[in-house]
Coordinates of C-alpha atoms in Angstrom, one line a residue:
Chain Q
M1 CA 252.9 35.3 107.7
A2 CA 256.2 34.5 109.5
V3 CA 254.5 35.3 112.7
L4 CA 251.7 32.9 112.0
A5 CA 254.0 30.1 111.0
G6 CA 256.0 30.6 114.1
R7 CA 252.9 30.4 116.2
G8 CA 251.9 27.2 114.3
T9 CA 255.2 25.4 115.1
D10 CA 254.9 26.6 118.7
A11 CA 251.5 25.0 118.9
V12 CA 252.7 21.8 117.4
A13 CA 255.6 21.6 119.7
W14 CA 253.4 22.4 122.7
E15 CA 251.0 19.7 121.6
R16 CA 253.8 17.2 121.2
A17 CA 255.2 18.0 124.6
R18 CA 251.8 17.6 126.1
S19 CA 251.3 14.2 124.5
R20 CA 254.8 13.2 125.6
R21 CA 253.9 14.2 129.2
R22 CA 250.6 12.4 128.9
S23 CA 252.2 9.2 127.8
R24 CA 254.8 9.4 130.5
R25 CA 252.1 9.9 133.0
R26 CA 250.2 7.0 131.7
R27 CA 253.3 4.8 131.8
L28 CA 254.1 5.5 135.4
P29 CA 251.5 3.3 137.1
L30 CA 252.6 0.4 134.9
L31 CA 256.3 0.5 135.7
P32 CA 256.4 -1.2 139.1
A33 CA 254.6 -4.3 137.8
L34 CA 256.5 -4.3 134.6
V35 CA 260.0 -3.9 136.1
F36 CA 259.2 -6.4 138.8
T37 CA 258.1 -9.0 136.2
I38 CA 261.0 -8.4 134.0
V39 CA 263.6 -8.7 136.8
V40 CA 262.1 -11.8 138.5
T41 CA 261.1 -13.8 135.4
Q42 CA 263.4 -12.8 132.5
I43 CA 266.8 -12.6 134.2
P44 CA 266.7 -16.2 135.5
F45 CA 265.8 -17.4 131.9
L46 CA 268.8 -15.6 130.5
L47 CA 271.0 -17.1 133.2
T48 CA 269.6 -20.6 132.4
I49 CA 270.9 -20.2 128.9
W50 CA 274.2 -18.9 130.2
Y51 CA 274.6 -21.8 132.6
S52 CA 273.6 -24.3 130.0
L53 CA 276.8 -23.3 128.1
Q54 CA 279.0 -24.1 131.0
S55 CA 280.4 -27.1 132.7
Y56 CA 279.3 -26.3 136.2
N57 CA 278.7 -28.6 139.1
L58 CA 277.9 -27.2 142.6
Y59 CA 280.0 -30.0 144.1
H60 CA 283.1 -28.9 142.2
P61 CA 282.6 -25.1 141.8
Y62 CA 286.3 -24.5 140.9
T63 CA 286.2 -26.6 137.8
R64 CA 283.5 -24.4 136.3
H65 CA 284.3 -23.4 132.7
F66 CA 282.7 -22.5 129.4
A67 CA 281.7 -25.6 127.6
G68 CA 279.9 -24.4 124.5
L69 CA 277.2 -26.8 123.4
A70 CA 278.7 -29.8 125.2
N71 CA 275.7 -30.0 127.6
Y72 CA 273.3 -30.1 124.7
T73 CA 275.4 -32.9 123.0
L74 CA 275.3 -34.7 126.4
I75 CA 271.6 -34.5 126.9
F76 CA 270.7 -35.4 123.3
T77 CA 272.9 -38.5 123.3
D78 CA 271.5 -39.4 126.7
S79 CA 268.9 -42.2 126.2
I80 CA 267.2 -41.3 129.6
F81 CA 266.7 -37.8 128.4
R82 CA 265.0 -39.1 125.2
T83 CA 262.9 -41.4 127.3
A84 CA 262.0 -38.4 129.5
L85 CA 261.1 -36.4 126.4
A86 CA 258.8 -39.1 125.1
N87 CA 257.2 -39.5 128.6
T88 CA 256.6 -35.8 128.7
V89 CA 254.7 -35.9 125.5
V90 CA 252.6 -38.9 126.6
L91 CA 252.0 -37.6 130.1
T92 CA 250.9 -34.2 128.7
L93 CA 248.8 -35.2 125.7
V94 CA 246.8 -38.1 127.2
P95 CA 245.7 -36.3 130.4
V96 CA 244.9 -33.1 128.5
L97 CA 242.7 -34.9 125.9
A98 CA 241.1 -37.2 128.5
S99 CA 240.2 -34.4 130.8
L100 CA 238.9 -32.4 127.8
L101 CA 236.6 -35.1 126.8
L102 CA 235.4 -35.9 130.4
G103 CA 235.1 -32.2 131.0
L104 CA 233.0 -31.7 127.9
G105 CA 230.7 -34.5 129.1
I106 CA 230.3 -33.1 132.5
A107 CA 229.9 -29.6 131.3
L108 CA 227.1 -30.7 129.0
L109 CA 225.4 -32.5 131.9
L110 CA 225.7 -29.5 134.1
D111 CA 224.4 -27.1 131.4
R112 CA 221.0 -28.7 131.8
K113 CA 218.5 -27.9 134.5
V114 CA 219.4 -30.4 137.2
L115 CA 218.5 -30.5 140.9
G116 CA 221.2 -28.9 143.0
R117 CA 223.3 -27.6 140.2
G118 CA 225.1 -25.0 142.3
L119 CA 226.2 -27.8 144.8
L120 CA 227.2 -30.1 141.9
R121 CA 229.4 -27.4 140.4
T122 CA 231.0 -26.8 143.8
L123 CA 231.7 -30.5 144.2
V124 CA 233.1 -31.0 140.7
I125 CA 235.7 -28.2 140.9
S126 CA 237.1 -29.6 144.1
P127 CA 239.7 -32.0 142.6
F128 CA 241.3 -29.0 140.9
L129 CA 241.4 -27.0 144.1
V130 CA 242.8 -29.7 146.3
M131 CA 246.6 -29.4 146.8
P132 CA 248.2 -31.6 144.2
A133 CA 250.7 -32.9 146.7
A134 CA 247.9 -33.9 149.1
A135 CA 245.8 -35.5 146.3
A136 CA 248.9 -37.5 145.2
L137 CA 249.2 -39.0 148.7
V138 CA 245.6 -39.9 148.9
W139 CA 245.7 -41.6 145.6
K140 CA 249.0 -43.3 146.3
F141 CA 247.9 -44.8 149.6
T142 CA 244.2 -45.0 150.2
L143 CA 243.0 -45.5 146.7
L144 CA 245.8 -47.4 144.8
D145 CA 247.5 -49.4 147.5
T146 CA 247.9 -53.0 146.4
Q147 CA 246.6 -54.5 149.7
F148 CA 244.3 -52.0 151.3
G149 CA 243.5 -49.6 148.4
L150 CA 239.9 -48.9 147.6
L151 CA 240.3 -49.4 143.9
N152 CA 241.4 -53.0 144.3
F153 CA 238.5 -53.6 146.7
V154 CA 236.0 -52.2 144.1
L155 CA 237.6 -54.1 141.3
G156 CA 238.0 -57.3 143.3
P157 CA 234.9 -58.9 141.9
L158 CA 236.3 -58.3 138.5
G159 CA 239.4 -60.3 139.4
A160 CA 241.9 -57.4 140.1
H161 CA 242.6 -58.3 143.7
H162 CA 246.2 -57.5 144.0
T163 CA 247.0 -55.2 141.2
D164 CA 250.1 -53.2 141.9
W165 CA 248.8 -50.1 140.1
I166 CA 251.7 -47.8 140.9
N167 CA 254.5 -50.2 139.8
D168 CA 252.8 -52.2 137.1
H169 CA 250.8 -49.4 135.6
S170 CA 252.8 -46.4 136.6
K171 CA 252.0 -44.3 133.5
L172 CA 248.3 -45.0 133.8
T173 CA 248.4 -44.1 137.4
I174 CA 250.0 -40.6 136.7
I175 CA 247.7 -40.1 133.8
T176 CA 244.6 -41.0 135.9
V177 CA 245.6 -38.6 138.7
L178 CA 246.4 -35.8 136.3
T179 CA 243.1 -36.3 134.4
W180 CA 241.1 -36.3 137.6
Q181 CA 242.8 -33.1 138.6
W182 CA 242.4 -31.3 135.3
T183 CA 238.9 -32.3 134.3
P184 CA 237.3 -29.6 136.6
F185 CA 239.5 -27.0 134.8
M186 CA 238.0 -28.1 131.5
V187 CA 234.5 -28.2 132.9
L188 CA 234.8 -24.6 134.1
I189 CA 236.0 -23.3 130.7
L190 CA 233.5 -25.4 128.6
L191 CA 230.6 -24.6 130.9
A192 CA 231.3 -20.9 130.5
G193 CA 231.4 -21.5 126.8
L194 CA 228.1 -23.4 126.8
Q195 CA 226.4 -20.7 128.9
S196 CA 227.5 -18.0 126.5
Q197 CA 225.4 -19.6 123.7
P198 CA 222.5 -17.4 122.8
G199 CA 219.6 -19.2 124.3
D200 CA 217.0 -17.8 121.8
V201 CA 218.9 -19.2 118.8
L202 CA 219.0 -22.7 120.3
E203 CA 215.3 -22.4 121.2
A204 CA 214.5 -21.3 117.6
A205 CA 216.4 -24.4 116.3
R206 CA 214.4 -26.6 118.6
V207 CA 211.2 -25.1 117.4
D208 CA 212.3 -25.7 113.8
G209 CA 212.6 -29.3 114.7
A210 CA 216.3 -29.8 115.1
G211 CA 217.2 -32.8 117.3
P212 CA 219.6 -32.5 120.2
W213 CA 222.5 -34.2 118.3
Q214 CA 221.9 -32.0 115.3
I215 CA 222.0 -28.9 117.5
F216 CA 225.1 -30.1 119.3
R217 CA 227.0 -30.8 116.1
S218 CA 226.0 -27.9 114.0
M219 CA 225.6 -25.2 116.7
T220 CA 227.1 -26.0 120.0
L221 CA 230.3 -27.6 118.8
P222 CA 231.3 -24.7 116.5
H223 CA 230.5 -22.3 119.2
L224 CA 232.6 -24.3 121.7
R225 CA 235.5 -24.5 119.4
Q226 CA 237.5 -21.6 120.8
Y227 CA 236.8 -22.8 124.3
L228 CA 238.0 -26.3 123.5
E229 CA 241.2 -24.8 122.0
L230 CA 241.7 -22.6 125.0
G231 CA 241.3 -25.6 127.3
I232 CA 243.9 -27.6 125.3
V233 CA 246.5 -25.0 125.1
L234 CA 246.2 -23.7 128.7
G235 CA 245.9 -27.3 130.0
S236 CA 249.1 -28.4 128.0
I237 CA 251.1 -25.4 129.3
Y238 CA 250.3 -26.5 132.9
V239 CA 250.4 -30.3 132.5
V240 CA 253.7 -30.3 130.6
Q241 CA 255.2 -29.0 133.9
A242 CA 253.6 -31.8 136.0
F243 CA 255.9 -32.5 138.9
D244 CA 254.0 -32.9 142.1
A245 CA 252.2 -36.2 141.3
I246 CA 255.3 -37.8 139.8
F247 CA 257.5 -36.7 142.8
M248 CA 255.0 -38.0 145.3
I249 CA 253.6 -41.1 143.7
T250 CA 256.2 -42.8 141.5
G251 CA 259.4 -40.8 142.0
G252 CA 259.8 -41.0 138.2
G253 CA 259.9 -44.8 138.3
P254 CA 259.8 -47.7 138.1
G255 CA 263.0 -47.3 136.1
Q256 CA 262.3 -44.1 134.1
Q257 CA 258.8 -45.0 133.1
T258 CA 257.3 -41.8 134.6
T259 CA 260.3 -39.5 134.4
N260 CA 259.2 -36.4 132.5
I261 CA 261.6 -33.6 131.7
P262 CA 260.8 -31.5 134.8
Y263 CA 261.4 -34.5 137.0
Y264 CA 264.6 -35.5 135.2
L265 CA 265.8 -31.9 135.4
Y266 CA 265.1 -31.9 139.2
E267 CA 267.2 -35.0 139.6
A268 CA 270.1 -33.6 137.6
A269 CA 270.0 -30.3 139.5
F270 CA 269.2 -31.3 143.0
R271 CA 270.5 -34.8 143.3
G272 CA 273.5 -34.5 141.0
F273 CA 274.1 -30.8 141.4
D274 CA 274.9 -30.7 137.7
I275 CA 274.0 -27.1 137.0
G276 CA 275.2 -27.0 133.4
R277 CA 273.4 -30.2 132.2
A278 CA 270.2 -29.4 134.1
S279 CA 270.2 -25.9 132.6
A280 CA 270.4 -27.3 129.1
M281 CA 267.3 -29.4 129.9
G282 CA 265.6 -26.3 131.2
V283 CA 266.3 -24.6 127.9
V284 CA 264.8 -27.5 126.1
V285 CA 261.6 -27.4 128.3
V286 CA 261.3 -23.7 127.5
A287 CA 261.7 -24.4 123.8
I288 CA 258.9 -27.0 123.9
T289 CA 256.7 -24.7 125.8
I290 CA 257.3 -21.8 123.4
V291 CA 255.9 -23.9 120.6
I292 CA 252.7 -24.6 122.7
A293 CA 252.6 -21.0 123.9
T294 CA 252.7 -19.7 120.3
F295 CA 249.4 -21.5 119.7
A296 CA 248.2 -20.4 123.1
L297 CA 248.7 -16.7 122.4
R298 CA 247.0 -17.0 119.0
T299 CA 244.0 -18.7 120.7
I300 CA 243.8 -16.3 123.5
S301 CA 244.1 -13.3 121.2
G302 CA 241.1 -14.7 119.4
L303 CA 239.1 -14.6 122.6
F304 CA 240.8 -11.4 123.7
S305 CA 238.5 -8.7 122.4
D306 CA 239.1 -5.0 122.2
Q307 CA 235.6 -4.4 123.5
G308 CA 235.5 -1.7 126.0
M309 CA 238.7 -0.2 124.8
E310 CA 237.1 2.3 122.4
G311 CA 237.8 5.9 123.1
R312 CA 240.5 5.2 125.7
L313 CA 243.6 5.6 123.5
Chain H
M1 CA 231.2 -14.8 126.7
S2 CA 230.0 -12.3 129.2
A3 CA 227.2 -14.4 130.6
P4 CA 227.9 -14.9 134.3
A5 CA 228.1 -18.6 135.1
L6 CA 224.9 -20.4 135.8
T7 CA 222.7 -17.4 135.7
R8 CA 221.5 -17.5 132.2
P9 CA 217.8 -18.2 132.5
A10 CA 217.0 -21.4 130.6
P11 CA 214.6 -20.8 127.8
A12 CA 212.3 -23.5 129.1
A13 CA 211.7 -21.5 132.2
S14 CA 209.8 -18.8 130.4
P15 CA 206.2 -19.2 131.2
G16 CA 203.5 -20.0 128.6
R17 CA 205.9 -21.0 125.8
G18 CA 204.2 -24.0 124.2
P19 CA 207.1 -25.9 122.6
A20 CA 209.3 -25.5 125.7
R21 CA 206.7 -26.9 128.0
R22 CA 206.0 -29.8 125.7
R23 CA 209.7 -30.6 125.4
R24 CA 210.1 -30.7 129.2
R25 CA 207.3 -33.1 129.6
R26 CA 208.6 -35.3 126.8
G27 CA 212.1 -35.3 128.3
G28 CA 210.8 -36.1 131.8
L29 CA 212.1 -39.7 132.1
A30 CA 215.3 -39.1 130.1
G31 CA 215.8 -35.9 132.0
A32 CA 215.6 -37.6 135.3
A33 CA 218.0 -40.3 134.1
L34 CA 220.5 -37.6 132.9
G35 CA 220.1 -35.8 136.3
L36 CA 220.9 -39.0 138.1
L37 CA 223.9 -39.6 135.8
T38 CA 225.1 -36.1 136.5
W39 CA 225.0 -36.7 140.2
L40 CA 226.8 -40.1 139.9
V41 CA 229.6 -38.7 137.8
V42 CA 230.1 -35.6 140.0
L43 CA 230.1 -37.7 143.2
L44 CA 232.6 -40.1 141.6
F45 CA 234.9 -37.1 141.0
F46 CA 234.4 -35.7 144.4
F47 CA 234.8 -39.1 146.1
P48 CA 238.6 -39.0 146.7
V49 CA 238.3 -35.7 148.4
A50 CA 235.5 -37.0 150.7
W51 CA 237.4 -40.2 151.4
M52 CA 240.4 -38.2 152.4
A53 CA 238.5 -36.1 154.8
L54 CA 236.6 -39.1 156.2
T55 CA 239.8 -41.2 156.7
G56 CA 241.2 -38.4 158.7
F57 CA 238.4 -39.1 161.3
K58 CA 239.4 -42.7 161.7
Q59 CA 241.6 -44.5 164.3
E60 CA 244.7 -45.9 162.6
P61 CA 243.5 -49.5 162.8
D62 CA 240.4 -48.5 160.9
A63 CA 242.3 -46.6 158.2
A64 CA 244.2 -49.3 156.3
T65 CA 241.9 -52.4 156.3
S66 CA 240.8 -55.0 153.8
P67 CA 238.0 -54.6 153.0
P68 CA 238.0 -50.8 153.6
R69 CA 235.8 -49.8 156.6
F70 CA 233.0 -47.4 155.8
A71 CA 231.4 -47.5 159.3
F72 CA 233.6 -46.6 162.2
S73 CA 233.5 -44.4 165.3
P74 CA 234.9 -41.0 164.3
T75 CA 237.6 -39.3 166.3
P76 CA 239.1 -35.8 165.9
A77 CA 242.4 -37.1 167.4
Q78 CA 244.2 -37.3 164.0
Y79 CA 243.2 -33.8 163.1
Q80 CA 244.3 -32.5 166.5
S81 CA 247.7 -34.1 166.2
A82 CA 248.1 -33.0 162.6
I83 CA 247.4 -29.4 163.5
G84 CA 250.2 -29.6 166.1
K85 CA 252.7 -31.1 163.6
A86 CA 251.7 -29.0 160.6
G87 CA 251.6 -25.8 162.8
P88 CA 254.8 -24.1 161.6
Y89 CA 254.2 -25.1 158.0
L90 CA 250.7 -23.7 158.1
T91 CA 252.1 -20.4 159.5
H92 CA 254.7 -20.2 156.8
S93 CA 252.2 -21.0 154.1
V94 CA 249.7 -18.3 155.4
L95 CA 252.5 -15.7 155.7
I96 CA 253.8 -16.4 152.2
A97 CA 250.5 -16.6 150.5
V98 CA 249.0 -13.5 152.1
L99 CA 252.1 -11.3 151.8
S100 CA 252.7 -12.3 148.1
T101 CA 249.1 -11.7 147.3
L102 CA 249.2 -8.2 148.9
I103 CA 252.2 -7.4 146.8
V104 CA 250.5 -8.7 143.7
L105 CA 247.4 -6.6 144.3
A106 CA 249.4 -3.4 145.0
L107 CA 251.4 -3.8 141.7
A108 CA 248.6 -5.2 139.6
L109 CA 245.9 -2.5 140.2
P110 CA 247.9 0.4 138.9
G111 CA 249.3 -1.8 136.2
A112 CA 245.9 -2.9 135.0
Y113 CA 244.7 0.7 135.2
A114 CA 247.5 1.7 132.8
L115 CA 246.4 -1.1 130.4
S116 CA 242.7 -0.4 130.4
V117 CA 241.3 2.9 131.7
A118 CA 244.2 5.2 130.7
P119 CA 246.1 2.8 128.4
V120 CA 249.7 3.2 127.5
R121 CA 250.4 3.2 123.8
K122 CA 251.6 -0.4 123.6
W123 CA 249.1 -1.8 126.0
R124 CA 248.5 -4.8 123.8
D125 CA 252.2 -5.8 123.7
V126 CA 252.5 -5.3 127.4
L127 CA 249.5 -7.6 128.1
F128 CA 251.0 -10.3 126.0
F129 CA 254.3 -9.9 127.6
F130 CA 252.7 -10.5 131.0
I131 CA 250.9 -13.6 129.8
S132 CA 254.0 -15.0 128.0
T133 CA 255.9 -15.1 131.3
K134 CA 253.1 -17.3 132.7
M135 CA 253.7 -19.7 129.9
L136 CA 257.3 -20.3 130.5
P137 CA 257.8 -23.3 132.8
V138 CA 259.4 -22.8 136.2
A139 CA 261.7 -25.7 135.4
G140 CA 263.5 -23.4 133.0
A141 CA 264.3 -20.9 135.7
I142 CA 264.7 -23.0 138.8
I143 CA 268.5 -23.4 138.6
P144 CA 269.4 -19.8 138.4
L145 CA 266.8 -19.1 141.1
Y146 CA 268.4 -21.6 143.3
V147 CA 272.0 -20.3 142.7
I148 CA 270.9 -16.7 143.1
A149 CA 269.0 -17.5 146.3
R150 CA 272.0 -19.4 147.6
N151 CA 274.4 -16.6 146.9
L152 CA 272.2 -14.0 148.5
H153 CA 271.6 -16.3 151.5
L154 CA 267.9 -16.4 150.8
L155 CA 267.5 -20.2 150.6
D156 CA 264.9 -21.4 153.0
T157 CA 263.6 -17.9 153.8
L158 CA 260.0 -16.6 153.5
I159 CA 261.3 -13.8 151.3
V160 CA 262.3 -15.9 148.4
L161 CA 259.0 -17.6 148.1
I162 CA 257.0 -14.3 148.7
I163 CA 258.9 -12.7 145.7
L164 CA 258.6 -15.7 143.4
Y165 CA 254.9 -16.3 144.1
A166 CA 254.3 -12.6 143.6
S167 CA 255.9 -12.8 140.1
M168 CA 254.0 -16.1 139.4
N169 CA 250.6 -14.5 140.1
L170 CA 251.2 -10.9 138.9
P171 CA 250.3 -11.6 135.2
I172 CA 247.1 -13.4 136.2
A173 CA 246.1 -10.5 138.5
V174 CA 246.9 -7.9 135.9
W175 CA 244.7 -9.6 133.3
M176 CA 241.9 -10.3 135.8
I177 CA 241.8 -6.8 137.3
R178 CA 242.0 -5.3 133.8
S179 CA 238.9 -7.4 132.8
F180 CA 237.1 -6.0 135.9
L181 CA 238.1 -2.4 135.2
L182 CA 236.8 -2.7 131.6
E183 CA 233.4 -3.5 133.0
V184 CA 233.2 -0.2 134.9
P185 CA 231.5 2.5 132.7
I186 CA 234.2 4.7 131.4
G187 CA 232.5 7.9 132.6
I188 CA 232.9 7.0 136.2
L189 CA 236.6 6.5 135.9
E190 CA 237.3 9.6 133.8
A191 CA 237.5 11.8 136.9
V192 CA 240.6 9.9 138.1
K193 CA 243.7 11.8 137.1
V194 CA 246.9 10.0 136.6
D195 CA 249.1 12.4 138.6
G196 CA 251.7 11.4 141.2
A197 CA 250.7 10.9 144.8
S198 CA 247.1 11.9 144.4
F199 CA 246.7 9.2 141.8
G200 CA 247.5 6.6 144.4
R201 CA 244.9 8.1 146.7
Q202 CA 242.3 8.3 143.9
L203 CA 243.0 4.7 142.9
R204 CA 242.2 3.7 146.5
S205 CA 239.2 5.9 147.1
V206 CA 237.5 5.9 143.7
V207 CA 238.6 2.8 141.6
L208 CA 239.1 0.3 144.4
P209 CA 235.5 0.4 145.8
L210 CA 234.2 0.0 142.3
I211 CA 236.0 -3.3 141.6
A212 CA 236.2 -4.5 145.2
P213 CA 234.5 -7.9 144.5
G214 CA 236.8 -8.4 141.5
M215 CA 239.8 -7.6 143.7
A216 CA 238.6 -10.1 146.3
A217 CA 238.2 -12.8 143.7
T218 CA 241.7 -12.0 142.3
A219 CA 243.2 -12.2 145.8
L220 CA 241.5 -15.6 146.4
I221 CA 242.9 -17.0 143.1
C222 CA 246.5 -15.7 143.9
F223 CA 246.1 -17.3 147.3
I224 CA 245.1 -20.6 145.8
F225 CA 248.1 -20.7 143.5
S226 CA 250.5 -19.7 146.2
W227 CA 249.2 -22.1 148.7
N228 CA 249.3 -25.1 146.4
E229 CA 252.7 -24.4 144.8
F230 CA 255.0 -27.3 145.1
F231 CA 258.1 -27.2 142.8
L232 CA 259.6 -24.0 144.1
A233 CA 258.7 -24.7 147.7
V234 CA 260.4 -28.2 147.6
N235 CA 263.5 -26.9 145.9
L236 CA 264.1 -23.7 147.7
T237 CA 263.0 -24.4 151.3
T238 CA 263.7 -27.1 153.8
S239 CA 262.6 -26.1 157.3
N240 CA 262.7 -22.4 158.2
A241 CA 260.3 -21.4 155.5
A242 CA 258.9 -24.8 154.5
T243 CA 255.3 -24.6 153.4
V244 CA 252.5 -27.1 153.7
P245 CA 253.4 -29.1 150.5
V246 CA 256.9 -29.6 151.9
Y247 CA 255.2 -31.0 155.1
L248 CA 253.3 -33.5 153.0
V249 CA 256.6 -34.8 151.5
S250 CA 257.4 -36.4 154.8
F251 CA 254.4 -38.7 154.3
Q252 CA 255.7 -39.8 151.0
T253 CA 257.7 -42.7 152.5
G254 CA 257.8 -43.7 156.2
E255 CA 254.9 -41.8 157.7
G256 CA 252.7 -42.9 154.7
Q257 CA 252.0 -46.0 156.7
F258 CA 249.7 -44.1 159.0
W259 CA 246.8 -43.4 156.7
A260 CA 244.5 -41.7 159.1
H261 CA 247.2 -39.2 160.2
L262 CA 248.2 -38.7 156.6
C263 CA 244.6 -38.0 155.5
A264 CA 244.0 -35.6 158.4
G265 CA 247.2 -33.7 157.4
A266 CA 246.2 -33.7 153.7
T267 CA 242.7 -32.5 154.5
L268 CA 244.1 -29.7 156.6
A269 CA 246.4 -28.8 153.8
C270 CA 243.6 -28.6 151.3
L271 CA 241.0 -26.9 153.5
P272 CA 242.0 -23.2 153.1
V273 CA 242.1 -23.5 149.3
L274 CA 238.8 -25.5 149.1
L275 CA 237.1 -22.7 151.0
A276 CA 238.8 -20.0 149.0
G277 CA 237.9 -21.8 145.7
W278 CA 234.3 -22.4 146.7
A279 CA 234.0 -18.7 147.6
A280 CA 235.6 -17.5 144.4
Q281 CA 234.0 -20.1 142.1
D282 CA 232.1 -17.6 140.0
K283 CA 235.3 -15.9 139.1
L284 CA 237.5 -18.9 139.0
V285 CA 237.3 -19.4 135.3
R286 CA 238.2 -15.8 134.7
G287 CA 241.4 -16.3 136.8
L288 CA 242.3 -19.6 135.1
T289 CA 242.0 -18.2 131.7
M290 CA 243.5 -14.8 132.6
G291 CA 240.3 -12.9 131.9
A292 CA 239.7 -14.5 128.5
V293 CA 236.6 -16.3 129.6
K294 CA 234.1 -14.7 131.9

């Protein structure tokens, strides 16, 4: 009896040790990637929080001291910061929604049988691939220039001869460029969504006499819902960080009309060398993004299936 | 969700199906109109890219004119001089993009393996940790990165951008490669033993060939993101490691008056990524959504 019990615990212990060895073995290949990511991405964020609690200017390194929440008081009483916050919301929401709608339209057009569909898709993704800094220059000069820009030439007959788009419609300019750039992103996601619709079900609905609009509303749209959500959250995460176009085209101006938080932070840090204040802004950007990211993670985990993971644990 | 883009056979294509054929005939005119509309919209979107490449072939006096000149005698002169001026920047960009991509692939393949084929216990948490790092804005980290790089004398070096771009792309690569690994039948991978040095060799000789196209697509997407990155490049480099986007900043003011030269430079800057993106377009959506949409 005792002998048997002894052997039992031995077996259990052996089994446990084996499973421990196994999980250590399994962890090993993951460690380099995990450690690298933690070191390079997490430490800077912790330091940002730490810096944000200090009065710290690179021009006057010896006056550095702990300042508590002074930087936060400073930025939230700063009217330019509040403007930048409002601009960030506008310059994120409008381009994301506009590109989503345009992207949906184009995806629906491309989901049909159309001559040269492969070529069309190749062409339509190009604005997303083009280097944003390069695209910004092309828009700023060759398309939107007051005197020689192509847009004023095209709109000339409509009476818009000498519109100074960049200065008089600066927000619209940035929104247009961002929308142009992000529409292909939405097209790709939504096209993948449309093409994952079961074709035979759609066909059956057609045979049963459902019109195109009916099919779109009651079948396609519900099916696309998770793809639309994914487009919105991923698009927002990237567009909220928009910097290239603002830096190249408007420089945040005129005045502060196109200054979003990333651009304002850049000015505080790299023109004013005010590490403490800029860090506090960084923390605020992160806080905003966390709100979006929470939705994002929920959306992605909806799409994220455990398929193919059975029997591997 | 697993339908590869643009390969689903349209139901109308199946022969001998009455309703489908009837529908096609009925939709003939409307279909043609929609086809035309598709082309118009797509060409409108593509136009700025074409205009950029085209303007690069102009002489300066033809570039900024009112009305804009559509007919002109093309010259490669602007491209030739842009290659000369952009030379060092192109070299930096290539080195940084290629080396950071290699680091990413080397770290991501074993990582993705440990999150799919022989998963660690908390694989789900780890995956979401990776993706969450992608969601935090760079603006929130730039200041410590600048200060650390400055203290370590890494400002304006290739190393700093190689490391940061690797960390920027690693989560995408892990998710993407994992999604490719999950498509390989489990039986084939079961032979691979997670065991020290031989594991590395088996990964290379057994796993890698199975997902080679996926690895290539992942590499192209990492290359695209590294090549186009602006914020870190502008803030952490000035000349010794300045990448192509930093070169373009010089056109923002003074040199912006020379449109043909500007457009030639901008086209050169975009060309590698356009080619990479066109080559990887079937897998692009998977990379952009971290494997969530295939």
